[in-house]
Amino acid sequence: KQWYQRRVAITAGIVGVIVTHMDTVTWTGEEFLPWIEEELGLGIEDVIFSGEDTSYSKLLGDIHSICKDPPYKMTIDHENFLRFFKINNNQVKLIKSTNRAVDSFKKMKDGFEEIKKAFSGKDLIDLLFEFNTWMDHQILVAQKKMTEENNFTFYGESAANEAGHIANMTNQLKAILYDIRVETAGVQSEHGVEQARRCPHCNEVWFKIEGCDGSTTCGNRPSQHAIIDVRDPSFGVLGTYTFKWNSTGLTITKTGTKDIRTKGQNKKGENKKSFGCGKSINWKAMPLVELPSDLKEAHRVNTDDVQLLPDSLAGASGWNREVDGMLKQKGKSLKTEKARNGEGKAGSGYLPWV
């Protein structure tokens, strides 16, 4: 799980699992598959099982059957370089600084787990989203604090070691944030959209959220419609919270609300503006329209947006540019060497299956 979380930025969709020693267990592969998603939440769909009685040809055939073409091209930059490679030393002072930050982050989450027990329903959902945003910001706070406490400049002979320690700490914080985001994603309402159909009279495209598959009129909107959750218009108004962390622990205070309904909606979540042509239509008889990709594909939780060494840290932008330049130059050298050795087009090939 930790390997996948640190590399998901460039391996999402191309990572699989091989479960070995199947001859030593009593459960079957079919029983194990749901556990992978339930317990790990990795979004990994390709799983192969093997044991002593699995032949070489069978295992190789199973792997080839799910390998995707064309070969995956992997580009390394300063960001995922720090995700893949550990470049920091074991200096005790810096390890302790990292441990303090990680320990505080864990205590923030533990404190939240206790406090949230007093919330339920919509308030709990709003609280989860606000806490996720706050914890996201706390990673940047921890990065700046570690930089200042240890006088990091990301310049000179110690630059790589300093960047490595920041990345090491951030990777551990991102693992905690990942669990928070998994929980947050679990309370998001499913959009419930399986089909889109086009009005044969005016070409307006519709999603059916409620009602039957028979006759209606073009423009007949759901009785209650909110921008965030089609189940309840109250979800168009979100609760806002203030989080404070100090030596006594985490405190949370509800500070107000924010209205995110569109200008075309009233307080009930109903749309004031009219849509459609008003002519009679039959849902089943209307032409199908391909769903947008963001509705067809399941959302995979990740922390790719959290930078391991953000440019906002004093001196970090210079180190990032230098590493990108070095990696780019190394890539050119490898291409030249492969071309000289007649190895074909450089940069293409399969990543190891893990």
Short mmCIF file of C-alpha atoms in Angstrom, two decimals:
data_model
loop_
_atom_site.label_atom_id
_atom_site.label_comp_id
_atom_site.label_asym_id
_atom_site.label_seq_id
_atom_site.Cartn_x
_atom_site.Cartn_y
_atom_site.Cartn_z
CA LYS A 1 0.00 0.00 0.00
CA GLN A 2 2.78 2.45 0.92
CA TRP A 3 4.67 1.63 -2.29
CA TYR A 4 1.56 2.31 -4.36
CA GLN A 5 0.69 5.58 -2.57
CA ARG A 6 4.17 7.00 -3.18
CA ARG A 7 4.17 6.06 -6.87
CA VAL A 8 0.52 6.44 -7.85
CA ALA A 9 1.24 9.68 -9.74
CA ILE A 10 2.88 7.76 -12.58
CA THR A 11 1.64 4.22 -12.01
CA ALA A 12 -2.13 4.68 -11.68
CA GLY A 13 -3.82 2.18 -13.94
CA ILE A 14 -0.69 0.13 -14.69
CA VAL A 15 -0.09 -1.50 -11.32
CA GLY A 16 -1.15 -5.06 -10.63
CA VAL A 17 -0.76 -7.55 -7.81
CA ILE A 18 0.64 -11.07 -7.91
CA VAL A 19 -0.44 -13.15 -4.92
CA THR A 20 1.90 -16.11 -4.46
CA HIS A 21 1.85 -19.20 -2.21
CA MET A 22 -1.82 -19.88 -3.00
CA ASP A 23 -1.10 -23.55 -2.26
CA THR A 24 -0.59 -22.69 1.44
CA VAL A 25 -3.95 -20.97 2.10
CA THR A 26 -7.55 -22.16 2.36
CA TRP A 27 -9.23 -19.13 0.76
CA THR A 28 -9.71 -18.64 -2.97
CA GLY A 29 -8.76 -15.80 -5.29
CA GLU A 30 -12.43 -14.89 -5.68
CA GLU A 31 -12.69 -14.43 -1.91
CA PHE A 32 -9.56 -12.30 -1.83
CA LEU A 33 -10.46 -9.80 -4.58
CA PRO A 34 -13.08 -7.79 -2.62
CA TRP A 35 -10.67 -7.55 0.33
CA ILE A 36 -8.05 -5.74 -1.74
CA GLU A 37 -10.41 -2.87 -2.54
CA GLU A 38 -12.16 -2.82 0.84
CA GLU A 39 -9.04 -2.83 2.96
CA LEU A 40 -6.56 -0.99 0.75
CA GLY A 41 -8.75 1.20 -1.45
CA LEU A 42 -6.07 1.25 -4.15
CA GLY A 43 -8.28 0.97 -7.21
CA ILE A 44 -6.21 -1.98 -8.44
CA GLU A 45 -8.27 -4.26 -10.65
CA ASP A 46 -5.64 -6.64 -12.08
CA VAL A 47 -4.75 -9.46 -9.70
CA ILE A 48 -3.01 -12.76 -10.51
CA PHE A 49 -2.79 -15.74 -8.19
CA SER A 50 -0.09 -18.42 -8.24
CA GLY A 51 1.09 -21.40 -6.24
CA GLU A 52 3.40 -24.37 -6.56
CA ASP A 53 1.02 -25.99 -9.03
CA THR A 54 0.97 -22.89 -11.30
CA SER A 55 3.06 -23.55 -14.37
CA TYR A 56 5.47 -21.05 -15.87
CA SER A 57 3.43 -20.86 -19.07
CA LYS A 58 0.19 -20.29 -17.12
CA LEU A 59 1.69 -17.48 -15.02
CA LEU A 60 3.30 -15.83 -18.04
CA GLY A 61 0.05 -16.11 -19.99
CA ASP A 62 -1.92 -14.51 -17.12
CA ILE A 63 0.53 -11.58 -17.01
CA HIS A 64 0.46 -11.06 -20.77
CA SER A 65 -3.35 -11.21 -20.80
CA ILE A 66 -3.62 -8.03 -18.76
CA CYS A 67 -0.54 -6.10 -19.90
CA LYS A 68 -1.63 -2.96 -21.69
CA ASP A 69 -0.33 -1.70 -25.02
CA PRO A 70 1.32 0.53 -26.00
CA PRO A 71 4.28 0.36 -23.56
CA TYR A 72 4.10 2.88 -20.73
CA LYS A 73 6.39 5.87 -21.05
CA MET A 74 7.66 7.11 -17.70
CA THR A 75 9.11 10.57 -17.22
CA ILE A 76 11.01 11.44 -14.04
CA ASP A 77 11.09 15.04 -12.81
CA HIS A 78 12.08 16.65 -9.53
CA GLU A 79 8.71 15.81 -7.96
CA ASN A 80 8.46 12.09 -8.58
CA PHE A 81 12.25 11.71 -8.26
CA LEU A 82 11.81 12.45 -4.56
CA ARG A 83 8.91 10.03 -4.44
CA PHE A 84 10.90 7.16 -5.95
CA PHE A 85 14.33 7.64 -4.41
CA LYS A 86 15.47 8.14 -0.82
CA ILE A 87 18.37 10.59 -0.89
CA ASN A 88 18.51 11.83 2.70
CA ASN A 89 21.04 10.68 5.30
CA ASN A 90 20.32 9.43 8.82
CA GLN A 91 21.34 12.55 10.75
CA VAL A 92 19.70 12.15 14.16
CA LYS A 93 18.63 15.78 14.50
CA LEU A 94 16.77 15.73 11.20
CA ILE A 95 15.21 12.31 11.83
CA LYS A 96 13.88 13.62 15.15
CA SER A 97 12.50 16.71 13.39
CA THR A 98 10.71 14.43 10.94
CA ASN A 99 9.34 12.20 13.70
CA ARG A 100 7.95 15.20 15.61
CA ALA A 101 6.09 16.42 12.52
CA VAL A 102 4.68 12.98 11.72
CA ASP A 103 3.69 12.40 15.35
CA SER A 104 1.84 15.73 15.47
CA PHE A 105 0.05 14.92 12.21
CA LYS A 106 -1.07 11.55 13.58
CA LYS A 107 -2.32 13.17 16.78
CA MET A 108 -4.30 15.71 14.74
CA LYS A 109 -6.04 12.87 12.94
CA ASP A 110 -6.59 10.90 16.16
CA GLY A 111 -8.06 14.00 17.81
CA PHE A 112 -10.38 14.50 14.87
CA GLU A 113 -11.56 10.88 15.05
CA GLU A 114 -12.69 11.49 18.62
CA ILE A 115 -14.29 14.89 18.02
CA LYS A 116 -16.22 13.78 14.92
CA LYS A 117 -18.18 11.27 17.02
CA ALA A 118 -20.30 14.21 18.19
CA PHE A 119 -21.34 14.99 14.59
CA SER A 120 -23.76 13.21 12.29
CA GLY A 121 -25.56 13.59 8.98
CA LYS A 122 -24.85 16.65 6.88
CA ASP A 123 -22.75 18.31 9.62
CA LEU A 124 -20.40 15.33 9.66
CA ILE A 125 -20.02 15.40 5.87
CA ASP A 126 -19.24 19.13 5.88
CA LEU A 127 -16.78 18.60 8.74
CA LEU A 128 -14.93 15.85 6.86
CA PHE A 129 -14.41 18.04 3.80
CA GLU A 130 -13.27 21.01 5.87
CA PHE A 131 -10.84 18.83 7.87
CA ASN A 132 -9.41 17.37 4.68
CA THR A 133 -8.68 20.90 3.40
CA TRP A 134 -7.16 21.96 6.71
CA MET A 135 -4.89 18.91 6.92
CA ASP A 136 -3.78 19.54 3.36
CA HIS A 137 -2.59 22.99 4.43
CA GLN A 138 -0.91 21.57 7.55
CA ILE A 139 1.53 19.67 5.34
CA LEU A 140 2.80 22.95 3.92
CA VAL A 141 2.98 24.34 7.46
CA ALA A 142 5.11 21.34 8.50
CA GLN A 143 7.38 21.74 5.47
CA LYS A 144 8.02 25.41 6.24
CA LYS A 145 8.58 24.69 9.93
CA MET A 146 11.15 21.98 9.22
CA THR A 147 12.91 24.24 6.71
CA GLU A 148 13.15 27.13 9.17
CA GLU A 149 14.07 25.04 12.24
CA ASN A 150 16.97 23.37 10.46
CA ASN A 151 18.09 26.39 8.40
CA PHE A 152 17.60 24.61 5.08
CA THR A 153 18.64 26.59 2.00
CA PHE A 154 18.51 23.81 -0.65
CA TYR A 155 21.79 25.15 -1.96
CA GLY A 156 25.31 23.76 -2.06
CA GLU A 157 26.58 20.35 -1.01
CA SER A 158 23.78 19.75 1.51
CA ALA A 159 20.94 20.64 -0.90
CA ALA A 160 20.06 17.08 -1.90
CA ASN A 161 20.10 15.88 1.70
CA GLU A 162 17.84 18.75 2.79
CA ALA A 163 15.41 18.09 -0.05
CA GLY A 164 15.47 14.39 0.82
CA HIS A 165 14.52 15.02 4.45
CA ILE A 166 11.62 17.29 3.46
CA ALA A 167 10.43 14.65 0.98
CA ASN A 168 10.79 11.85 3.53
CA MET A 169 8.65 13.74 6.02
CA THR A 170 6.09 14.77 3.40
CA ASN A 171 5.70 11.21 2.09
CA GLN A 172 4.77 10.07 5.60
CA LEU A 173 2.31 12.95 6.03
CA LYS A 174 0.75 12.19 2.64
CA ALA A 175 0.13 8.60 3.73
CA ILE A 176 -1.96 9.92 6.63
CA LEU A 177 -3.71 12.44 4.39
CA TYR A 178 -4.51 9.61 1.97
CA ASP A 179 -6.51 7.79 4.66
CA ILE A 180 -8.42 11.01 5.39
CA ARG A 181 -9.24 11.45 1.71
CA VAL A 182 -10.43 7.84 1.43
CA GLU A 183 -12.87 8.49 4.27
CA THR A 184 -13.96 11.78 2.71
CA ALA A 185 -14.51 10.16 -0.67
CA GLY A 186 -16.67 7.55 1.03
CA VAL A 187 -19.32 10.12 2.00
CA GLN A 188 -19.56 11.77 -1.41
CA SER A 189 -22.88 11.00 -3.07
CA GLU A 190 -22.77 8.96 -6.24
CA HIS A 191 -23.95 11.01 -9.21
CA GLY A 192 -26.33 8.18 -10.14
CA VAL A 193 -26.03 8.96 -13.84
CA GLU A 194 -25.94 5.93 -16.12
CA GLN A 195 -27.35 7.41 -19.32
CA ALA A 196 -27.63 10.73 -21.11
CA ARG A 197 -30.30 11.26 -23.78
CA ARG A 198 -31.02 14.04 -26.27
CA CYS A 199 -34.37 15.74 -26.85
CA PRO A 200 -35.42 14.99 -30.48
CA HIS A 201 -37.02 18.44 -30.76
CA CYS A 202 -34.42 20.91 -29.41
CA ASN A 203 -31.31 18.69 -28.93
CA GLU A 204 -31.02 19.57 -25.23
CA VAL A 205 -29.13 16.77 -23.41
CA TRP A 206 -30.62 15.40 -20.20
CA PHE A 207 -29.65 13.11 -17.32
CA LYS A 208 -32.50 11.29 -15.59
CA ILE A 209 -32.10 11.61 -11.83
CA GLU A 210 -35.62 10.65 -10.73
CA GLY A 211 -38.85 9.39 -12.24
CA CYS A 212 -39.81 6.61 -14.65
CA ASP A 213 -38.66 5.80 -18.19
CA GLY A 214 -41.93 6.89 -19.83
CA SER A 215 -43.37 10.18 -21.07
CA THR A 216 -42.56 13.61 -19.69
CA THR A 217 -41.82 17.07 -21.04
CA CYS A 218 -38.49 18.51 -22.15
CA GLY A 219 -37.38 20.76 -19.31
CA ASN A 220 -39.23 18.99 -16.52
CA ARG A 221 -36.65 19.37 -13.76
CA PRO A 222 -36.27 17.30 -10.56
CA SER A 223 -38.41 18.66 -7.73
CA GLN A 224 -35.36 19.22 -5.53
CA HIS A 225 -32.00 19.90 -7.09
CA ALA A 226 -28.77 20.92 -5.44
CA ILE A 227 -25.40 21.57 -6.98
CA ILE A 228 -23.56 19.20 -4.64
CA ASP A 229 -26.03 16.43 -3.80
CA VAL A 230 -29.16 15.64 -5.79
CA ARG A 231 -30.74 13.98 -2.77
CA ASP A 232 -31.20 17.08 -0.64
CA PRO A 233 -31.11 20.82 -1.51
CA SER A 234 -29.67 21.62 1.92
CA PHE A 235 -26.31 20.35 0.65
CA GLY A 236 -26.07 23.58 -1.34
CA VAL A 237 -25.22 25.29 1.98
CA LEU A 238 -22.03 24.04 3.64
CA GLY A 239 -21.02 24.37 7.27
CA THR A 240 -17.65 26.06 7.92
CA TYR A 241 -15.33 25.18 10.78
CA THR A 242 -12.20 26.53 12.45
CA PHE A 243 -9.48 24.08 13.49
CA LYS A 244 -6.83 24.87 16.10
CA TRP A 245 -3.88 22.71 17.09
CA ASN A 246 -1.63 23.36 20.06
CA SER A 247 -0.04 21.55 22.98
CA THR A 248 -3.44 20.73 24.48
CA GLY A 249 -4.66 19.03 21.33
CA LEU A 250 -7.12 19.71 18.52
CA THR A 251 -10.18 21.93 18.90
CA ILE A 252 -12.92 22.43 16.31
CA THR A 253 -15.45 25.26 16.27
CA LYS A 254 -18.30 25.74 13.83
CA THR A 255 -18.01 29.30 12.56
CA GLY A 256 -20.83 29.63 10.03
CA THR A 257 -22.04 28.52 6.62
CA LYS A 258 -21.36 29.25 2.97
CA ASP A 259 -23.94 29.11 0.18
CA ILE A 260 -22.65 27.45 -3.00
CA ARG A 261 -25.92 27.26 -4.90
CA THR A 262 -25.87 28.82 -8.32
CA LYS A 263 -27.53 32.17 -8.87
CA GLY A 264 -30.27 30.39 -10.77
CA GLN A 265 -31.39 28.44 -7.70
CA ASN A 266 -33.70 29.54 -4.91
CA LYS A 267 -33.39 28.56 -1.24
CA LYS A 268 -35.15 25.27 -1.92
CA GLY A 269 -32.54 24.34 -4.48
CA GLU A 270 -35.00 24.80 -7.36
CA ASN A 271 -33.85 26.37 -10.61
CA LYS A 272 -35.52 29.67 -11.50
CA LYS A 273 -34.32 29.65 -15.08
CA SER A 274 -36.30 27.45 -17.45
CA PHE A 275 -34.62 24.90 -19.72
CA GLY A 276 -35.79 22.75 -22.60
CA CYS A 277 -38.45 23.29 -25.23
CA GLY A 278 -41.43 22.06 -23.21
CA LYS A 279 -42.50 19.53 -25.84
CA SER A 280 -43.58 15.99 -25.01
CA ILE A 281 -40.78 13.42 -24.90
CA ASN A 282 -40.40 9.74 -23.97
CA TRP A 283 -37.16 8.88 -22.14
CA LYS A 284 -36.76 5.43 -23.66
CA ALA A 285 -37.39 6.74 -27.17
CA MET A 286 -34.85 9.57 -26.93
CA PRO A 287 -31.43 9.11 -28.66
CA LEU A 288 -28.56 8.09 -26.37
CA VAL A 289 -25.63 10.49 -25.88
CA GLU A 290 -22.16 9.36 -24.76
CA LEU A 291 -21.45 10.27 -21.14
CA PRO A 292 -18.54 12.64 -20.38
CA SER A 293 -15.38 10.82 -19.28
CA ASP A 294 -15.52 12.28 -15.77
CA LEU A 295 -18.88 10.59 -15.24
CA LYS A 296 -17.85 7.27 -16.75
CA GLU A 297 -14.61 6.79 -14.82
CA ALA A 298 -14.48 6.04 -11.12
CA HIS A 299 -12.58 8.59 -9.05
CA ARG A 300 -9.35 7.24 -7.59
CA VAL A 301 -8.23 8.74 -4.33
CA ASN A 302 -4.67 10.07 -4.34
CA THR A 303 -2.47 12.82 -2.93
CA ASP A 304 -0.73 13.73 -6.18
CA ASP A 305 -1.57 17.42 -5.71
CA VAL A 306 0.58 17.68 -2.56
CA GLN A 307 4.10 18.63 -3.61
CA LEU A 308 7.05 17.01 -1.88
CA LEU A 309 9.22 20.13 -2.22
CA PRO A 310 7.02 23.11 -3.13
CA ASP A 311 8.60 26.17 -4.72
CA SER A 312 7.13 28.28 -1.90
CA LEU A 313 9.87 26.99 0.42
CA ALA A 314 12.77 29.42 0.40
CA GLY A 315 15.43 28.18 -2.03
CA ALA A 316 13.44 25.12 -3.16
CA SER A 317 12.58 26.44 -6.63
CA GLY A 318 16.28 26.68 -7.54
CA TRP A 319 16.94 23.08 -6.49
CA ASN A 320 13.87 21.88 -8.41
CA ARG A 321 15.03 23.59 -11.60
CA GLU A 322 18.55 22.20 -11.21
CA VAL A 323 17.29 18.63 -10.78
CA ASP A 324 14.94 18.92 -13.75
CA GLY A 325 17.86 20.12 -15.86
CA MET A 326 20.10 17.27 -14.73
CA LEU A 327 17.41 14.65 -15.37
CA LYS A 328 16.68 16.07 -18.80
CA GLN A 329 20.35 16.00 -19.73
CA LYS A 330 20.71 12.45 -18.45
CA GLY A 331 17.71 11.42 -20.53
CA LYS A 332 19.31 12.82 -23.66
CA SER A 333 22.53 10.96 -22.93
CA LEU A 334 20.66 7.67 -22.49
CA LYS A 335 18.80 8.15 -25.78
CA THR A 336 22.07 8.79 -27.58
CA GLU A 337 23.69 5.73 -26.01
CA LYS A 338 20.75 3.46 -26.85
CA ALA A 339 20.65 4.72 -30.42
CA ARG A 340 24.41 4.08 -30.76
CA ASN A 341 23.94 0.53 -29.48
CA GLY A 342 21.05 -0.07 -31.88
CA GLU A 343 18.48 -0.64 -29.13
CA GLY A 344 15.70 1.18 -30.98
CA LYS A 345 13.67 4.08 -29.77
CA ALA A 346 14.65 5.12 -26.28
CA GLY A 347 12.16 5.79 -23.54
CA SER A 348 9.77 2.95 -24.40
CA GLY A 349 9.43 -0.26 -22.47
CA TYR A 350 7.35 -1.99 -19.84
CA LEU A 351 7.55 -1.13 -16.20
CA PRO A 352 8.11 -4.12 -13.88
CA TRP A 353 4.90 -5.72 -12.73
CA VAL A 354 4.67 -5.61 -8.93
#
